[in-house]
Structures are given as C-alpha cells and as structure tokens.
mmCIF file of C-alpha atoms in Angstrom:
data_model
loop_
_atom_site.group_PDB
_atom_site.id
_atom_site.type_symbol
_atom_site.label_atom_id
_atom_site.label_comp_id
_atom_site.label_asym_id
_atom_site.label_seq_id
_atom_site.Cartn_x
_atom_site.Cartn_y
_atom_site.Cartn_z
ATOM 1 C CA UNK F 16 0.000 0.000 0.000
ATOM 2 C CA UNK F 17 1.310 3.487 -1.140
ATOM 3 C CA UNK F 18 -0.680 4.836 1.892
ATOM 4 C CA UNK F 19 -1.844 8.663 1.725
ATOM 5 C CA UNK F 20 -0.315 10.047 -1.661
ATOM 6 C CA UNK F 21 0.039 13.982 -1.795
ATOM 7 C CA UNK F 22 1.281 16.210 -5.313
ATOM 8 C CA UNK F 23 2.663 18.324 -5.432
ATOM 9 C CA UNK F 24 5.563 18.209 -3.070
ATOM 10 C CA UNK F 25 5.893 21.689 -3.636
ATOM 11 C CA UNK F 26 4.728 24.891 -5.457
ATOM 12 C CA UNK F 27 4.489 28.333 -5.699
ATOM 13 C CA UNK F 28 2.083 30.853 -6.917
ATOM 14 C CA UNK F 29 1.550 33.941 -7.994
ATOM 15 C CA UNK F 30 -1.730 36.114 -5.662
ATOM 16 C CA UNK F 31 -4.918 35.653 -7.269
ATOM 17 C CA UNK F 32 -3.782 31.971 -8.959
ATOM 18 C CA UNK F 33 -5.612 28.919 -8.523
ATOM 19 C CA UNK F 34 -4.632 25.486 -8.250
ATOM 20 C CA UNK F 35 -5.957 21.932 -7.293
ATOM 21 C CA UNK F 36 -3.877 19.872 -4.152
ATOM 22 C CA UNK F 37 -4.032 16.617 -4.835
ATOM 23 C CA UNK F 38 -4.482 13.701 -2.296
ATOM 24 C CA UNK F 39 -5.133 10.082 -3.027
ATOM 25 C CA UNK F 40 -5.474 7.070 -0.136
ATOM 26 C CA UNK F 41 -5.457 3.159 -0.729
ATOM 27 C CA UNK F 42 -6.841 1.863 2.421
ATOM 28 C CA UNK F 43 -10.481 2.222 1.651
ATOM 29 C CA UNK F 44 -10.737 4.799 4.353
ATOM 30 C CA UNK F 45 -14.029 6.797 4.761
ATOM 31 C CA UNK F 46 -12.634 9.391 6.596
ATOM 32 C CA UNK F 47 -10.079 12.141 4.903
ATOM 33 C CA UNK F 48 -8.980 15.273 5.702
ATOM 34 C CA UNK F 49 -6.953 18.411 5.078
ATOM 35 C CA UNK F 50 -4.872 20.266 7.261
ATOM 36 C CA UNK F 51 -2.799 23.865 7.276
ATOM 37 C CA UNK F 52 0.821 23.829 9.446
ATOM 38 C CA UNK F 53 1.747 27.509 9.483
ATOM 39 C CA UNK F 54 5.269 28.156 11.104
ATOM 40 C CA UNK F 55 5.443 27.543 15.410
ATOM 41 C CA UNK F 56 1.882 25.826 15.128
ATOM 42 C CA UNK F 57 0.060 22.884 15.166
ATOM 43 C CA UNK F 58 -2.251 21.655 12.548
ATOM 44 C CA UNK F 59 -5.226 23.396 11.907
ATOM 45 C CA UNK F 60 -8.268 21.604 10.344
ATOM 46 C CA UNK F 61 -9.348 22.891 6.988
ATOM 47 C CA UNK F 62 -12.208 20.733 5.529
ATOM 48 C CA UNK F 63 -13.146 16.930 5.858
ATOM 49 C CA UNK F 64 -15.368 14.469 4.318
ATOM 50 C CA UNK F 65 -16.519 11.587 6.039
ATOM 51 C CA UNK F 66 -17.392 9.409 2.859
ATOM 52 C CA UNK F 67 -17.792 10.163 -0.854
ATOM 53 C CA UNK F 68 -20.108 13.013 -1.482
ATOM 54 C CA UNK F 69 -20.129 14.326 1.471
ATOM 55 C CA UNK F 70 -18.130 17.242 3.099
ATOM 56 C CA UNK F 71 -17.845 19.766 6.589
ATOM 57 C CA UNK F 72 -15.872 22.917 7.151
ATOM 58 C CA UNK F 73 -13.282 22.685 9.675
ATOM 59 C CA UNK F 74 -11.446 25.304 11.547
ATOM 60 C CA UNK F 75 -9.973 27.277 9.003
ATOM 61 C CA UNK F 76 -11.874 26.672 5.742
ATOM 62 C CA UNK F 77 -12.207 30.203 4.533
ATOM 63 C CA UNK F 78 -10.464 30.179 0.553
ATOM 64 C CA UNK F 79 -10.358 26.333 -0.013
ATOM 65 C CA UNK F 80 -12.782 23.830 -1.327
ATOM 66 C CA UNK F 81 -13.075 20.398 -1.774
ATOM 67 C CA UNK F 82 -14.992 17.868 -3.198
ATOM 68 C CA UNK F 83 -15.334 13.916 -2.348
ATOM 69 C CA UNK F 84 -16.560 11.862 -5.827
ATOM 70 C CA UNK F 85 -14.835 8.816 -5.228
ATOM 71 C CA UNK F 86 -13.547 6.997 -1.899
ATOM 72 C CA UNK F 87 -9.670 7.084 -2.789
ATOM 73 C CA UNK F 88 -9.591 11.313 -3.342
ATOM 74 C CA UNK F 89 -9.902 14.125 -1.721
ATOM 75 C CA UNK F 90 -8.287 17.352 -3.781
ATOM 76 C CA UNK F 91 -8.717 20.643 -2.407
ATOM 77 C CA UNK F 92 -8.872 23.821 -4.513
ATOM 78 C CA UNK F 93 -7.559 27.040 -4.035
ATOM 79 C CA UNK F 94 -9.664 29.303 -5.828
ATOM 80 C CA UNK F 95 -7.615 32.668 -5.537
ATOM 81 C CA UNK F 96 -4.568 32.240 -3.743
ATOM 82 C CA UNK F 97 -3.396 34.662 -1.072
ATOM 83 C CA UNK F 98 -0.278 35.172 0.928
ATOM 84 C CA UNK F 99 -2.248 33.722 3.891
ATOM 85 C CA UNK F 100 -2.051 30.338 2.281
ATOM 86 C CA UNK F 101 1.560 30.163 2.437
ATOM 87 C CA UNK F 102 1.485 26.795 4.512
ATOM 88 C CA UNK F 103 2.218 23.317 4.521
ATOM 89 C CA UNK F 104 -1.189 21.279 3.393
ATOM 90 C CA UNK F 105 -1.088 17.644 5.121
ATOM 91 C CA UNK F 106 -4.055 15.329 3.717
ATOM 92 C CA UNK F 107 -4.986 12.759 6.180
ATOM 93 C CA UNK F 108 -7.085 9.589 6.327
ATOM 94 C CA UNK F 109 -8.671 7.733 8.901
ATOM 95 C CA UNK F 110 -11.143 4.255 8.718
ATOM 96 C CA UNK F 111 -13.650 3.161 11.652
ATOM 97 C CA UNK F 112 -17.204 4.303 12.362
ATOM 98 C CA UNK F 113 -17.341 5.246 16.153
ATOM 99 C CA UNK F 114 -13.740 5.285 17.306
ATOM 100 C CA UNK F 115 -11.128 7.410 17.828
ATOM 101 C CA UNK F 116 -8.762 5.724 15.297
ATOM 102 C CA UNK F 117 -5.755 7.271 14.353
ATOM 103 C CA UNK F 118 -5.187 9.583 11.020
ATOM 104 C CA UNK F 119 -2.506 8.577 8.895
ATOM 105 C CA UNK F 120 -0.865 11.609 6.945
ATOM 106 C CA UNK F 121 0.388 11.891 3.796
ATOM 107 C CA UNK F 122 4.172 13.532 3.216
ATOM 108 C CA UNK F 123 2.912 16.843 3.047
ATOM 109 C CA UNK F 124 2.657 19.856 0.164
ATOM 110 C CA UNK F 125 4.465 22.776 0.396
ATOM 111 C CA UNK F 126 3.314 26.172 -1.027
ATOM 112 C CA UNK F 127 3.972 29.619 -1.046
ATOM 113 C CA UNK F 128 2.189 32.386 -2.318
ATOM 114 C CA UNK F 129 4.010 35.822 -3.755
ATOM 115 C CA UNK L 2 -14.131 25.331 23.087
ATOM 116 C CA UNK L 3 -11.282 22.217 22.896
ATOM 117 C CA UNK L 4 -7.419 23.011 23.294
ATOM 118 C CA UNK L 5 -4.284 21.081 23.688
ATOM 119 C CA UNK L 6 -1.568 23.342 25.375
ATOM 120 C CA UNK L 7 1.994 22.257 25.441
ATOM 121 C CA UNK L 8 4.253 24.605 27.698
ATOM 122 C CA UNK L 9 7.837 23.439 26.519
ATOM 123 C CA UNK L 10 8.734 24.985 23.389
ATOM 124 C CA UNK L 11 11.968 22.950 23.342
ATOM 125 C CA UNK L 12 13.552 20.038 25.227
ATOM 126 C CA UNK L 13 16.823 18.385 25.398
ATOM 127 C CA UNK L 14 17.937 15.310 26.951
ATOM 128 C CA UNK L 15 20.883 13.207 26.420
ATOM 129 C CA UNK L 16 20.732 10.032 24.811
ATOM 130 C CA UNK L 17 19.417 6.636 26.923
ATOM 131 C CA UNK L 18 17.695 8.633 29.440
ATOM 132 C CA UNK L 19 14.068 8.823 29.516
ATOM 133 C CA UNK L 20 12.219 12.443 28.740
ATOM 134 C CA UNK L 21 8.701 13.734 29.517
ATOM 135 C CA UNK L 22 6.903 15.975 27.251
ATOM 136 C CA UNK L 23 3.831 18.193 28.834
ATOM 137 C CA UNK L 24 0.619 18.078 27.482
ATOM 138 C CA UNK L 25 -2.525 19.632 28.852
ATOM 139 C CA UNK L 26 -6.502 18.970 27.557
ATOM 140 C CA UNK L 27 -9.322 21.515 27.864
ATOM 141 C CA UNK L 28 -12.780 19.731 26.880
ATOM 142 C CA UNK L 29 -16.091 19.256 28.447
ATOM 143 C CA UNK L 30 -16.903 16.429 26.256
ATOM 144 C CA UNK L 31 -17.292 13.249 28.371
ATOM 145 C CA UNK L 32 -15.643 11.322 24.961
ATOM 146 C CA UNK L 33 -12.693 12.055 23.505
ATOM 147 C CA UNK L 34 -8.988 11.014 22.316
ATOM 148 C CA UNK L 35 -5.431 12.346 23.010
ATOM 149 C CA UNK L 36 -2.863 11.216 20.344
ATOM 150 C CA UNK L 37 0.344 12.031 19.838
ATOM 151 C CA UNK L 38 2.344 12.216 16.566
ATOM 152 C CA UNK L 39 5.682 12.657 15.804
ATOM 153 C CA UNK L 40 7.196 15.275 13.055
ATOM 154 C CA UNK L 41 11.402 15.037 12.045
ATOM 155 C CA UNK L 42 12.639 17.713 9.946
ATOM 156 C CA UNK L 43 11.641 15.443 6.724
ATOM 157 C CA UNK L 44 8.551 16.419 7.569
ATOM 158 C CA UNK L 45 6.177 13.591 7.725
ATOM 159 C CA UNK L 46 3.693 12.985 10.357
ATOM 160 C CA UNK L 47 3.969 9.914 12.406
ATOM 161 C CA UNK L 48 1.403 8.356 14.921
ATOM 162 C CA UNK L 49 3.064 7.416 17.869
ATOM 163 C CA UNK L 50 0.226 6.386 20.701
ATOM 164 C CA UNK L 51 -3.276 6.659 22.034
ATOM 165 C CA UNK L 52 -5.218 7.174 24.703
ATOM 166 C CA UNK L 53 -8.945 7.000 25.083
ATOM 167 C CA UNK L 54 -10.593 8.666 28.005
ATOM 168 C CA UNK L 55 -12.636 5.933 29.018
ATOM 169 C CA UNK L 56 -9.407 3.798 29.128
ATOM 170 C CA UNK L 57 -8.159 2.744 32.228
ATOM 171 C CA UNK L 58 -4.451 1.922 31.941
ATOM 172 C CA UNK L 59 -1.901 4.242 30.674
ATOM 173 C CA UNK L 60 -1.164 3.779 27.215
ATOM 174 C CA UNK L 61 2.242 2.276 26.185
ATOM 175 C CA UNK L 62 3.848 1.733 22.818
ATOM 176 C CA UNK L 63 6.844 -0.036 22.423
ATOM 177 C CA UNK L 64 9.254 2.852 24.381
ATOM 178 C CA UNK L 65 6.400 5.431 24.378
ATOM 179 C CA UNK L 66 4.065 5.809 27.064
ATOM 180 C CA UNK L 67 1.531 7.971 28.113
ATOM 181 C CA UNK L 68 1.042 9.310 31.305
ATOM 182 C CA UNK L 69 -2.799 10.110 31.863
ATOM 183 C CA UNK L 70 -4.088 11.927 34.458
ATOM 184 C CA UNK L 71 -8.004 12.548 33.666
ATOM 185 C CA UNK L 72 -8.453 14.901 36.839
ATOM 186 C CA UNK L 73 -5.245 17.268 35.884
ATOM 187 C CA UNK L 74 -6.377 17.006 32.230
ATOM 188 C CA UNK L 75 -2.789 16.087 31.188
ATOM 189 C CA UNK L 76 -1.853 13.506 28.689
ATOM 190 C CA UNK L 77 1.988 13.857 28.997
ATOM 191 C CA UNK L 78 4.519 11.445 26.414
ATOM 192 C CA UNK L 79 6.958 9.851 27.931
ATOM 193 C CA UNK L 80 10.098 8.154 25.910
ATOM 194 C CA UNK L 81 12.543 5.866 27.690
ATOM 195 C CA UNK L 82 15.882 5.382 26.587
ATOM 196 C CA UNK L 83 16.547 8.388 23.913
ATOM 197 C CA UNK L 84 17.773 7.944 20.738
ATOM 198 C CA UNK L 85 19.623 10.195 18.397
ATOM 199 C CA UNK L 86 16.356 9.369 16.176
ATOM 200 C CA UNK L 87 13.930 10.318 18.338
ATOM 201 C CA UNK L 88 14.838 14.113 17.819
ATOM 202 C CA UNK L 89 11.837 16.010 16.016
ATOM 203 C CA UNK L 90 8.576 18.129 16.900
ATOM 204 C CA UNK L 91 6.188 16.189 18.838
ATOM 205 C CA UNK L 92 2.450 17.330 18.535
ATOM 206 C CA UNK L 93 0.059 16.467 21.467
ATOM 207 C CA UNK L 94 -3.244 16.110 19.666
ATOM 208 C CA UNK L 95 -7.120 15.416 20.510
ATOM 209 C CA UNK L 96 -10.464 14.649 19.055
ATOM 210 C CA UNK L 97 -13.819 14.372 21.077
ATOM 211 C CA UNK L 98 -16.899 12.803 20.175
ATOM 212 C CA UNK L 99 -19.306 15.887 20.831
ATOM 213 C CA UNK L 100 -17.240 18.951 20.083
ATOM 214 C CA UNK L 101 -16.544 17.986 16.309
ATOM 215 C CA UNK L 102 -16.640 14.698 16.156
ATOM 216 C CA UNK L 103 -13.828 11.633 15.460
ATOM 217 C CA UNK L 104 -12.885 13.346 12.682
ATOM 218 C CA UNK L 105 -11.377 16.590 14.109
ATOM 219 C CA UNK L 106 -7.888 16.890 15.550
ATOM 220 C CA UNK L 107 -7.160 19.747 17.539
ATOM 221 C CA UNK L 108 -3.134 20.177 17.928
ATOM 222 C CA UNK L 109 -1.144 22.039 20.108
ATOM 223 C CA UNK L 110 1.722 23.792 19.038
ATOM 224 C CA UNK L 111 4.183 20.979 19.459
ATOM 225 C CA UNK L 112 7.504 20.621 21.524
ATOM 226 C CA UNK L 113 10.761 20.292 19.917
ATOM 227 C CA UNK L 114 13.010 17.531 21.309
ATOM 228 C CA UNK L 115 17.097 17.560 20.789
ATOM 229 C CA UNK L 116 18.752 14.327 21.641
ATOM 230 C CA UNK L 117 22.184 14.533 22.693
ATOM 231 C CA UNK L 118 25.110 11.955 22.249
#
C-alpha cells in the first residue's frame, strides 16, 4: 500500500492563482482530511469528508474547497490564492465508524504564495 | 471550546535517558482522544500512541508511554531510553466525540526535542 499520496511536493504561486492539491489514499478509508501547518503551530483543520459526497468545514476553511466523488480522493482547490495560504497542506485519512482511530498523513505539500 | 496546550517549546535530553513531554486537555466532552504524533525535519507525520478517556491503563507503545491523568487534564509522552532518532517536533493532539466529532484533531503547538550523544 502506497498509503496517503500527496502532489505536489511543492509549489508556488503567484496572488490571485488557482490550483488543485491533490491527495489520493489506498486503504479504503471513509474518513479524509486536510490540514494547514503555518510556522510555530500545530495543525489546523481545513475541511473533511466523512465518505464520498459528502463534506464539513473545519477550523480554518475560509479560501479552499473540496470535493469527495470517489472513496480514494480528496483534492482541495484554491480558488484565488493569497499570501495567507503560504502553509504546509497535510491530507490525512482515517477508517472506523465510532472510534477514535488514528489519522494517517500523507508527506505533506508545500506552497507559497508571492 | 477544545485546546491542547503544550508549555515546553523545546527540550533536550541526552541520549538513553528517559524524557517527559507536557501536554494539557481543555474539553467538556465526556468522549474524547489524546494522540500524539511525531514530526522530524523530513517532515512527515507519524502516529506514535493513544489514549482514550474511558481507558483505564496508561497507554504504552513499544518505548512510548503515556502518562494520563483525567483529573489534571494532562496527557503527557513519555520516551525511555533516547535515541539520536527520536529528535523532532512532537504534537500532542485530541479529538472528542461531541465537540466535532472523530474526525477533528485539535493540535497544540508541538515541543521540539534535541537528543544529545
């Protein structure tokens, strides 16, 4: 199993650009997620989707969106990118109805915004 | 509102003793989990332990263990016998079954640990 897949590894844009995170799993887990790790913090909770077609806002959702069509992918969308979204994006999966199972991350996706 | 604070920025220790990393849990939910995950400087994010707060033994993985006090609200990590490998950012993290579900992680803002030969 490749686990939780993330591209790119890195990137940089230009304000007002848009672009598409990619995040794939191969565990058949229900249960993904994307964070934001901004320098000196934890992860902050962007949006999650608990099973194909359906998604929540997290913490910090504001200028993202996402979409769940299949069980394996979870891509979030910057629509127009800000210096505010300069971050590192983890996507995360989890399986298990009614536990507190861990979330398994992928490697992470670096991006900066000029 | 949930929060995970961890009080040590940064924490050395030399290598084959056993360190203790702080972590304190604000919730009212009656449910919830404490995790804790480990980050080197590749990067990654690794799942080191958990501890559910209906369990009643400490947690213990291999040379991690947790040290749960439910009445302090603390949830602190404790590694035995250091290794030069075992130097990264550790995150303290919790979800809770009412205040966002199983899905939500709340993190704290992590304490960076420096082995030392």
């Amino acid at each position: 199993n490749a686990g939780v897949t993330q591209t790119p590894k890195f990137q940089v844009l230009k304000t007002g650009q848009s672009m598409t995170l990619q995040c794939a799993q191969d565990m058949n887990h229900e249960y993904m997620s994307w964070y934001r790790q901004d320098p000196g913090m934890g992860l902050r909770l962007i949006h999650y989707s608990v099973g194909a077609g359906i998604t929540d806002q997290g913490e910090v959702p504001n200028g993202y969106n996402v979409s769940r069509s299949t069980t394996e992918d979870f891509p979030l969308r910057l629509l127009s990118a800000a210096p505010s979204q300069t971050s590192v994006y983890f996507c995360a999966s989890r399986s298990g109805q009614g536990s507190f199972n861990e979330q398994f991350f992928g490697p992470g996706t670096r991006l900066t915004v000029l | 509102a949930q929060k995970i604070t961890q009080t040590q920025p940064g924490m050395f220790v030399q290598e084959k003793e056993a360190v203790t990393l702080d972590c304190t849990y604000d919730t009212s939910d009656p449910s919830y989990g404490l995790f804790w995950y480990k980050q080197p400087s590749s990067g990654e994010m690794i799942f080191l332990i958990y501890q559910g707060s209906y369990d009643q033994q400490n947690a213990t993985e291999g040379r991690y263990s947790l040290n749960f006090q439910k009445a302090r609200k603390s949830a602190n990590l404790v590694i035995s016998a250091s290794q030069l490998g075992d130097s990264a950012m550790y995150f303290c993290a919790m979800s809770a079954m009412f205040s966002g579900g199983y899905n939500k992680l709340i993190f704290g803002a992590g304490t960076r640990l420096a082995v030392h030969p």
